Short mmCIF file of C-alpha atoms in Angstrom, two decimals:
data_model
loop_
_atom_site.label_atom_id
_atom_site.label_comp_id
_atom_site.label_asym_id
_atom_site.label_seq_id
_atom_site.Cartn_x
_atom_site.Cartn_y
_atom_site.Cartn_z
CA UNK A 1 11.52 -22.42 -48.24
CA UNK A 2 12.71 -18.93 -49.12
CA UNK A 3 13.84 -16.47 -46.46
CA UNK A 4 10.83 -14.33 -47.29
CA UNK A 5 8.43 -17.20 -46.67
CA UNK A 6 10.12 -18.02 -43.36
CA UNK A 7 9.82 -14.41 -42.21
CA UNK A 8 6.14 -14.29 -43.12
CA UNK A 9 5.49 -17.51 -41.21
CA UNK A 10 7.38 -16.22 -38.15
CA UNK A 11 5.51 -12.90 -38.16
CA UNK A 12 2.14 -14.66 -38.41
CA UNK A 13 3.01 -16.74 -35.34
CA UNK A 14 4.18 -13.77 -33.26
CA UNK A 15 1.46 -11.30 -34.30
CA UNK A 16 -0.85 -12.05 -31.38
CA UNK A 17 1.76 -12.82 -28.72
CA UNK A 18 1.89 -11.01 -25.37
CA UNK A 19 5.35 -9.89 -24.32
CA UNK A 20 6.73 -10.75 -20.89
CA UNK A 21 7.08 -7.91 -18.39
CA UNK A 22 9.24 -8.52 -15.35
CA UNK A 23 7.78 -7.65 -11.94
CA UNK A 24 10.25 -7.55 -9.06
CA UNK A 25 7.62 -7.32 -6.33
CA UNK A 26 8.65 -8.54 -2.89
CA UNK A 27 7.59 -7.97 0.72
CA UNK A 28 9.74 -4.83 1.01
CA UNK A 29 8.31 -3.19 -2.11
CA UNK A 30 4.75 -3.99 -1.02
CA UNK A 31 5.43 -2.53 2.42
CA UNK A 32 6.80 0.64 0.82
CA UNK A 33 3.82 0.91 -1.51
CA UNK A 34 1.32 0.58 1.33
CA UNK A 35 3.33 2.87 3.59
CA UNK A 36 3.08 5.69 1.04
CA UNK A 37 -0.72 5.71 1.20
CA UNK A 38 -2.41 8.41 3.22
CA UNK A 39 -5.62 8.35 5.20
CA UNK A 40 -8.20 11.02 5.83
CA UNK A 41 -11.79 11.53 6.86
CA UNK A 42 -14.32 9.17 5.28
CA UNK A 43 -18.05 8.78 5.16
CA UNK A 44 -19.39 5.26 4.70
CA UNK A 45 -19.76 5.82 0.94
CA UNK A 46 -16.21 7.18 0.66
CA UNK A 47 -14.85 4.30 2.72
CA UNK A 48 -16.60 1.74 0.50
CA UNK A 49 -15.27 3.37 -2.68
CA UNK A 50 -11.75 3.38 -1.20
CA UNK A 51 -12.09 -0.31 -0.26
CA UNK A 52 -13.16 -1.15 -3.81
CA UNK A 53 -9.96 0.47 -5.10
CA UNK A 54 -7.44 -0.53 -2.42
CA UNK A 55 -8.62 -3.68 -0.65
CA UNK A 56 -6.10 -6.36 -1.58
CA UNK A 57 -8.61 -9.22 -1.61
CA UNK A 58 -10.93 -7.28 -3.90
CA UNK A 59 -8.14 -6.32 -6.27
CA UNK A 60 -7.11 -9.98 -6.50
CA UNK A 61 -10.70 -10.94 -7.33
CA UNK A 62 -10.89 -8.25 -10.04
CA UNK A 63 -7.64 -9.52 -11.57
CA UNK A 64 -9.05 -13.06 -11.54
CA UNK A 65 -12.09 -11.84 -13.47
CA UNK A 66 -9.84 -10.26 -16.09
CA UNK A 67 -7.80 -13.47 -16.30
CA UNK A 68 -10.91 -15.60 -16.74
CA UNK A 69 -12.15 -13.16 -19.37
CA UNK A 70 -8.93 -13.59 -21.33
CA UNK A 71 -9.24 -17.37 -21.16
CA UNK A 72 -12.56 -17.21 -22.99
CA UNK A 73 -10.46 -16.94 -26.17
CA UNK A 74 -9.93 -20.68 -26.68
CA UNK A 75 -7.09 -21.49 -29.11
CA UNK A 76 -8.02 -22.93 -32.48
CA UNK A 77 -6.19 -26.23 -33.03
CA UNK A 78 -4.17 -25.87 -36.19
CA UNK A 79 -1.07 -27.55 -37.53
CA UNK A 80 1.46 -26.28 -40.07
CA UNK A 81 4.16 -28.53 -41.52
CA UNK A 82 7.02 -27.55 -43.76
CA UNK A 83 8.34 -30.39 -45.85
CA UNK A 84 11.81 -29.25 -46.80
CA UNK A 85 12.62 -31.97 -49.30
CA UNK A 86 9.29 -31.62 -51.07
CA UNK A 87 9.39 -27.80 -50.75
CA UNK A 88 5.77 -27.74 -49.55
CA UNK A 89 3.77 -26.28 -46.68
CA UNK A 90 0.78 -28.05 -45.13
CA UNK A 91 -1.88 -26.12 -43.22
CA UNK A 92 -4.34 -28.32 -41.31
CA UNK A 93 -7.47 -27.11 -39.48
CA UNK A 94 -10.28 -28.88 -37.68
CA UNK A 95 -13.50 -27.65 -39.34
CA UNK A 96 -15.61 -28.70 -36.33
CA UNK A 97 -13.36 -26.67 -34.01
CA UNK A 98 -13.41 -23.77 -36.48
CA UNK A 99 -17.20 -23.64 -36.11
CA UNK A 100 -16.92 -23.60 -32.32
CA UNK A 101 -18.28 -27.13 -31.96
CA UNK A 102 -16.93 -30.41 -30.66
CA UNK A 103 -14.16 -30.38 -28.03
CA UNK A 104 -13.29 -26.73 -28.75
CA UNK A 105 -16.94 -25.74 -28.36
CA UNK A 106 -17.04 -27.55 -25.03
CA UNK A 107 -13.82 -25.77 -24.02
CA UNK A 108 -15.37 -22.40 -24.95
CA UNK A 109 -18.44 -23.15 -22.84
CA UNK A 110 -16.23 -24.22 -19.93
CA UNK A 111 -14.17 -21.01 -20.24
CA UNK A 112 -17.33 -18.88 -20.18
CA UNK A 113 -18.53 -20.80 -17.11
CA UNK A 114 -15.20 -20.15 -15.37
CA UNK A 115 -15.51 -16.45 -16.18
CA UNK A 116 -19.00 -16.43 -14.66
CA UNK A 117 -17.56 -18.18 -11.60
CA UNK A 118 -14.84 -15.50 -11.27
CA UNK A 119 -17.47 -12.76 -11.50
CA UNK A 120 -19.53 -14.52 -8.82
CA UNK A 121 -16.41 -14.80 -6.63
CA UNK A 122 -15.81 -11.07 -7.05
CA UNK A 123 -19.41 -10.40 -6.02
CA UNK A 124 -18.98 -12.55 -2.90
CA UNK A 125 -15.73 -10.80 -1.97
CA UNK A 126 -17.30 -7.39 -2.49
CA UNK A 127 -20.34 -8.43 -0.43
CA UNK A 128 -18.19 -9.54 2.48
CA UNK A 129 -15.80 -6.58 2.39
CA UNK A 130 -18.53 -3.95 2.21
CA UNK A 131 -20.46 -5.64 5.03
CA UNK A 132 -17.25 -5.73 7.10
CA UNK A 133 -16.68 -2.00 6.49
CA UNK A 134 -20.27 -1.27 7.54
CA UNK A 135 -19.79 -3.40 10.65
CA UNK A 136 -16.75 -1.37 11.68
CA UNK A 137 -18.71 1.85 11.15
CA UNK A 138 -21.46 0.45 13.39
CA UNK A 139 -18.95 -0.51 16.07
CA UNK A 140 -17.29 2.90 15.85
CA UNK A 141 -20.66 4.61 16.40
CA UNK A 142 -21.41 2.33 19.36
CA UNK A 143 -18.03 2.97 20.97
CA UNK A 144 -18.43 6.72 20.61
CA UNK A 145 -21.55 6.56 22.78
CA UNK A 146 -19.73 4.86 25.65
CA UNK A 147 -18.08 6.56 28.60
CA UNK A 148 -16.86 5.62 32.06
CA UNK A 149 -18.21 7.30 35.17
CA UNK A 150 -15.81 9.44 37.19
CA UNK A 151 -15.07 7.71 40.51
CA UNK A 152 -12.26 9.99 41.63
CA UNK A 153 -12.51 10.23 45.41
CA UNK A 154 -9.87 10.32 48.14
CA UNK A 155 -10.73 7.06 49.88
CA UNK A 156 -7.90 7.53 52.40
CA UNK A 157 -9.37 10.83 53.59
CA UNK A 158 -12.68 9.15 54.37
CA UNK A 159 -10.86 6.35 56.20
CA UNK A 160 -8.85 8.78 58.30
CA UNK A 161 -12.02 10.68 59.17
CA UNK A 162 -13.66 7.45 60.27
CA UNK A 163 -16.38 7.77 57.61
CA UNK A 164 -15.44 4.67 55.62
CA UNK A 165 -15.26 1.09 56.84
CA UNK A 166 -12.45 -1.15 55.64
CA UNK A 167 -14.83 -3.17 53.45
CA UNK A 168 -16.44 -0.07 51.92
CA UNK A 169 -13.02 1.43 51.20
CA UNK A 170 -11.89 -1.77 49.49
CA UNK A 171 -15.09 -1.87 47.43
CA UNK A 172 -14.57 1.67 46.17
CA UNK A 173 -10.89 1.11 45.39
CA UNK A 174 -11.88 -2.01 43.42
CA UNK A 175 -14.48 0.03 41.53
CA UNK A 176 -11.88 2.70 40.76
CA UNK A 177 -9.53 0.06 39.39
CA UNK A 178 -12.38 -1.31 37.26
CA UNK A 179 -12.96 2.21 35.93
CA UNK A 180 -9.28 2.47 34.97
CA UNK A 181 -9.34 -0.91 33.27
CA UNK A 182 -12.58 -0.04 31.49
CA UNK A 183 -11.04 3.12 30.05
CA UNK A 184 -8.11 1.02 28.84
CA UNK A 185 -10.57 -1.47 27.34
CA UNK A 186 -12.36 1.32 25.50
CA UNK A 187 -9.05 2.62 24.11
CA UNK A 188 -8.18 -0.88 22.96
CA UNK A 189 -11.60 -1.32 21.35
CA UNK A 190 -11.20 1.99 19.48
CA UNK A 191 -7.70 1.03 18.32
CA UNK A 192 -8.84 -2.45 17.20
CA UNK A 193 -11.74 -0.88 15.33
CA UNK A 194 -9.44 1.48 13.44
CA UNK A 195 -6.91 -1.31 12.78
CA UNK A 196 -9.57 -3.55 11.22
CA UNK A 197 -10.89 -0.67 9.15
CA UNK A 198 -7.40 0.28 7.93
CA UNK A 199 -6.88 -3.30 6.77
CA UNK A 200 -10.18 -3.29 4.90
CA UNK A 201 -9.32 0.04 3.26
CA UNK A 202 -5.77 -0.98 2.39
CA UNK A 203 -4.21 1.72 4.60
CA UNK A 204 -0.97 1.50 6.62
CA UNK A 205 -1.16 1.39 10.40
CA UNK A 206 0.19 4.94 10.70
CA UNK A 207 -2.38 6.49 8.35
CA UNK A 208 -4.71 9.02 9.92
CA UNK A 209 -8.26 7.71 9.94
CA UNK A 210 -11.38 9.62 10.89
CA UNK A 211 -14.82 8.34 9.99
CA UNK A 212 -18.16 10.06 10.10
CA UNK A 213 -21.38 8.64 11.46
CA UNK A 214 -23.20 6.24 9.16
CA UNK A 215 -26.80 7.26 8.54
CA UNK A 216 -29.46 4.83 9.71
CA UNK A 217 -30.88 4.53 6.19
CA UNK A 218 -27.59 3.27 4.74
CA UNK A 219 -27.88 -0.17 6.34
CA UNK A 220 -31.18 -1.57 5.12
CA UNK A 221 -32.34 -4.64 6.97
CA UNK A 222 -33.81 -7.25 4.57
CA UNK A 223 -37.27 -8.63 5.26
CA UNK A 224 -35.85 -12.06 6.01
CA UNK A 225 -37.77 -13.73 3.15
CA UNK A 226 -36.76 -16.92 1.35
CA UNK A 227 -36.18 -15.15 -1.97
CA UNK A 228 -33.63 -12.87 -0.28
CA UNK A 229 -31.82 -15.89 1.12
CA UNK A 230 -31.67 -17.54 -2.32
CA UNK A 231 -30.05 -14.45 -3.82
CA UNK A 232 -27.09 -14.54 -1.42
CA UNK A 233 -23.85 -14.11 -3.42
CA UNK A 234 -22.22 -17.19 -1.89
CA UNK A 235 -25.11 -19.36 -3.08
CA UNK A 236 -24.80 -17.88 -6.57
CA UNK A 237 -21.07 -18.65 -6.45
CA UNK A 238 -21.72 -22.28 -5.50
CA UNK A 239 -24.18 -22.52 -8.40
CA UNK A 240 -21.55 -21.03 -10.75
CA UNK A 241 -19.01 -23.61 -9.56
CA UNK A 242 -21.49 -26.39 -10.32
CA UNK A 243 -21.91 -24.92 -13.81
CA UNK A 244 -18.12 -25.01 -14.28
CA UNK A 245 -18.01 -28.66 -13.20
CA UNK A 246 -20.84 -29.49 -15.58
CA UNK A 247 -19.08 -27.78 -18.51
CA UNK A 248 -15.80 -29.52 -17.63
CA UNK A 249 -17.63 -32.86 -17.70
CA UNK A 250 -19.04 -32.04 -21.12
CA UNK A 251 -15.55 -31.16 -22.36
CA UNK A 252 -14.12 -34.41 -20.96
CA UNK A 253 -16.83 -36.35 -22.79
CA UNK A 254 -16.07 -34.50 -26.05
CA UNK A 255 -12.35 -35.16 -25.69
CA UNK A 256 -13.01 -38.93 -25.91
CA UNK A 257 -13.97 -38.78 -29.58
CA UNK A 258 -11.75 -38.57 -32.69
CA UNK A 259 -11.11 -35.26 -34.41
CA UNK A 260 -10.19 -34.60 -38.03
CA UNK A 261 -7.86 -31.93 -39.37
CA UNK A 262 -7.91 -31.13 -43.08
CA UNK A 263 -6.20 -28.56 -45.26
CA UNK A 264 -4.14 -27.91 -48.34
CA UNK A 265 -0.62 -28.99 -49.20
CA UNK A 266 0.88 -25.93 -50.88
CA UNK A 267 3.88 -26.49 -53.09
CA UNK A 268 6.56 -23.79 -53.00
CA UNK A 269 7.96 -24.87 -56.39
CA UNK A 270 4.77 -24.67 -58.46
CA UNK A 271 3.42 -28.23 -58.13
CA UNK A 272 -0.39 -28.67 -58.03
CA UNK A 273 -2.29 -28.01 -54.79
CA UNK A 274 -3.12 -31.18 -52.89
CA UNK A 275 -5.51 -31.97 -50.04
CA UNK A 276 -4.23 -33.31 -46.72
CA UNK A 277 -5.97 -34.84 -43.75
CA UNK A 278 -5.07 -36.01 -40.23
CA UNK A 279 -7.24 -38.07 -37.91
CA UNK A 280 -6.56 -37.75 -34.19
CA UNK A 281 -7.82 -40.72 -32.18
CA UNK A 282 -7.60 -40.39 -28.37
CA UNK A 283 -7.23 -43.54 -26.27
CA UNK A 284 -8.04 -44.25 -22.60
CA UNK A 285 -9.89 -40.97 -22.07
CA UNK A 286 -12.84 -42.55 -20.27
CA UNK A 287 -11.13 -42.27 -16.86
CA UNK A 288 -10.86 -38.49 -17.22
CA UNK A 289 -14.52 -38.29 -18.18
CA UNK A 290 -15.58 -40.38 -15.18
CA UNK A 291 -13.45 -38.18 -12.91
CA UNK A 292 -15.09 -35.05 -14.35
CA UNK A 293 -18.51 -36.55 -13.71
CA UNK A 294 -17.60 -37.18 -10.07
CA UNK A 295 -16.29 -33.62 -9.73
CA UNK A 296 -19.64 -32.41 -10.97
CA UNK A 297 -21.34 -34.56 -8.33
CA UNK A 298 -19.03 -33.04 -5.71
CA UNK A 299 -19.95 -29.55 -6.92
CA UNK A 300 -23.63 -30.43 -6.64
CA UNK A 301 -23.10 -31.59 -3.05
CA UNK A 302 -21.16 -28.39 -2.32
CA UNK A 303 -24.09 -26.35 -3.64
CA UNK A 304 -26.39 -28.24 -1.30
CA UNK A 305 -23.96 -27.63 1.59
CA UNK A 306 -23.84 -23.92 0.71
CA UNK A 307 -27.63 -23.70 0.85
CA UNK A 308 -27.77 -25.47 4.21
CA UNK A 309 -25.00 -23.22 5.58
CA UNK A 310 -26.83 -20.12 4.32
CA UNK A 311 -30.05 -21.31 5.94
CA UNK A 312 -28.26 -21.93 9.22
CA UNK A 313 -26.53 -18.55 8.99
CA UNK A 314 -29.83 -16.76 8.43
CA UNK A 315 -31.53 -18.58 11.32
CA UNK A 316 -28.72 -18.03 13.81
CA UNK A 317 -28.27 -14.42 12.72
CA UNK A 318 -31.96 -13.74 13.35
CA UNK A 319 -31.67 -15.25 16.83
CA UNK A 320 -28.41 -13.47 17.55
CA UNK A 321 -29.88 -10.13 16.49
CA UNK A 322 -32.97 -10.57 18.66
CA UNK A 323 -30.91 -11.70 21.65
CA UNK A 324 -28.35 -8.92 21.23
CA UNK A 325 -31.10 -6.31 21.11
CA UNK A 326 -32.73 -7.66 24.27
CA UNK A 327 -29.40 -7.80 26.13
CA UNK A 328 -28.39 -4.32 24.96
CA UNK A 329 -31.74 -2.84 26.03
CA UNK A 330 -31.50 -4.50 29.44
CA UNK A 331 -27.87 -3.43 29.93
CA UNK A 332 -28.69 0.15 28.96
CA UNK A 333 -31.64 0.31 31.33
CA UNK A 334 -29.64 -1.18 34.23
CA UNK A 335 -26.76 1.23 33.65
CA UNK A 336 -29.07 4.24 33.57
CA UNK A 337 -30.87 3.21 36.74
CA UNK A 338 -27.73 2.42 38.74
CA UNK A 339 -25.91 5.50 37.43
CA UNK A 340 -28.77 7.58 38.83
CA UNK A 341 -28.45 5.76 42.17
CA UNK A 342 -24.69 6.40 42.15
CA UNK A 343 -25.22 10.10 41.49
CA UNK A 344 -27.69 10.30 44.35
CA UNK A 345 -25.35 8.48 46.77
CA UNK A 346 -22.50 10.78 45.79
CA UNK A 347 -24.58 13.80 46.74
CA UNK A 348 -25.51 12.07 50.01
CA UNK A 349 -21.81 11.76 50.95
CA UNK A 350 -21.67 15.51 51.33
CA UNK A 351 -24.52 15.65 53.85
CA UNK A 352 -24.77 12.20 55.47
CA UNK A 353 -22.10 10.74 57.77
CA UNK A 354 -22.67 7.09 56.85
CA UNK A 355 -23.33 7.44 53.09
CA UNK A 356 -19.86 6.21 52.02
CA UNK A 357 -20.87 2.54 52.15
CA UNK A 358 -23.86 3.13 49.89
CA UNK A 359 -21.68 5.05 47.42
CA UNK A 360 -18.99 2.33 47.27
CA UNK A 361 -21.60 -0.39 46.66
CA UNK A 362 -23.30 1.69 43.98
CA UNK A 363 -19.92 2.35 42.32
CA UNK A 364 -19.20 -1.39 42.10
CA UNK A 365 -22.61 -2.08 40.58
CA UNK A 366 -22.25 0.74 38.03
CA UNK A 367 -18.84 -0.53 36.91
CA UNK A 368 -20.24 -4.02 36.36
CA UNK A 369 -23.11 -2.44 34.42
CA UNK A 370 -20.63 -0.37 32.39
CA UNK A 371 -18.64 -3.43 31.30
CA UNK A 372 -21.80 -5.39 30.47
CA UNK A 373 -23.16 -2.44 28.52
CA UNK A 374 -19.96 -2.11 26.46
CA UNK A 375 -20.01 -5.76 25.50
CA UNK A 376 -23.73 -5.60 24.73
CA UNK A 377 -23.59 -2.57 22.41
CA UNK A 378 -20.61 -3.97 20.47
CA UNK A 379 -22.41 -7.28 20.09
CA UNK A 380 -25.51 -5.41 18.96
CA UNK A 381 -23.50 -3.51 16.33
CA UNK A 382 -22.07 -6.77 14.97
CA UNK A 383 -25.39 -8.62 15.08
CA UNK A 384 -27.17 -5.80 13.22
CA UNK A 385 -24.84 -5.99 10.23
CA UNK A 386 -24.52 -9.77 10.26
CA UNK A 387 -28.28 -10.24 10.27
CA UNK A 388 -28.52 -8.00 7.19
CA UNK A 389 -25.61 -9.78 5.49
CA UNK A 390 -27.16 -13.20 6.18
CA UNK A 391 -30.03 -12.29 3.84
CA UNK A 392 -27.79 -10.98 1.07
CA UNK A 393 -27.29 -7.32 2.00
CA UNK A 394 -25.68 -5.33 0.52
CA UNK A 395 -26.73 -6.00 -3.06
CA UNK A 396 -24.50 -4.81 -5.88
CA UNK A 397 -26.84 -1.97 -6.77
CA UNK A 398 -26.61 -0.65 -3.18
CA UNK A 399 -22.80 -0.46 -3.22
CA UNK A 400 -21.27 2.85 -4.38
CA UNK A 401 -18.91 2.34 -7.31
CA UNK A 402 -19.68 -1.38 -7.63
CA UNK A 403 -20.78 -1.28 -11.27
CA UNK A 404 -19.25 -4.22 -13.11
#
């Protein structure tokens, strides 16, 4: 073969190649990259858009979609031989594969099914991340409504004046300690809320983060109907995985059968053109096909499990939401009533000699109510979002910047 022919053959092979690009990413470089990000003030829409761009899990899912999209280009099986002694080149192609049929057609279908699975996985990830962001906004709003009653009072002065019994003094000191611990608990809850939100938004722990109140209309509670349950992204993902398993089974079946490659034998010294053919006969492929069939059966069972899990999630979320609302309403009412009693007993201390005992008892009750109320409103915030998510909210069309 002449040098010119060799160069042409080499260029034809390399024409569609992707060059390697080194990436020296390590933990230190990732930490530096994240550390350079800045925070700010975000509405719920702005926070969701930022999460779509910076959330690490979402970015990984987007990259997986691009990878699966690239794999839809299934290679065409071809064979080129250079016979040096005969000075001839043979080019063999499978005409069935060239038409997108046979094993290559099955591989193309399987690649498209895997791309659909990757898109469904991205939708699930987006669904969960956006719901988690909304949940943190709900918790933030609930925490901002909480406060701890002021129980500052010089207990020792009342004891020295003979206006406070030992038991009453101990009760008030215990209530004051509960108030201190409750303020610490609120600070921790605020810090945890911001830490979770920073993680979702891909922000470093030192980034400033201020969020605005989420409007009531942003979180739209589904009706709780069966059709909403069936459109949950995780169910659609399980169905996509079954489709992949089915296409892989079809490909495994196709791979059992012989394939034929035909093409010309081109002489480089002027001899007549001749036809060539090669028959590829696979052996012992039935085990792979049986395995693929069983994987499809496993995927079918996983789809059934996903439906049962979604049904359970919807049922328990409905119950949790109803219970959380009832508990939050009761806790709020109890706190309001006992806070009013505490305020009245505090006024009575100024005019009644023996009112200290009533005030200390009321203080203890209010602090218990305060702790119960905090837990109840946080649980209510979580249950509100999780009930909506259990029936498929938010849909893609309701997510800012989620266009595929």
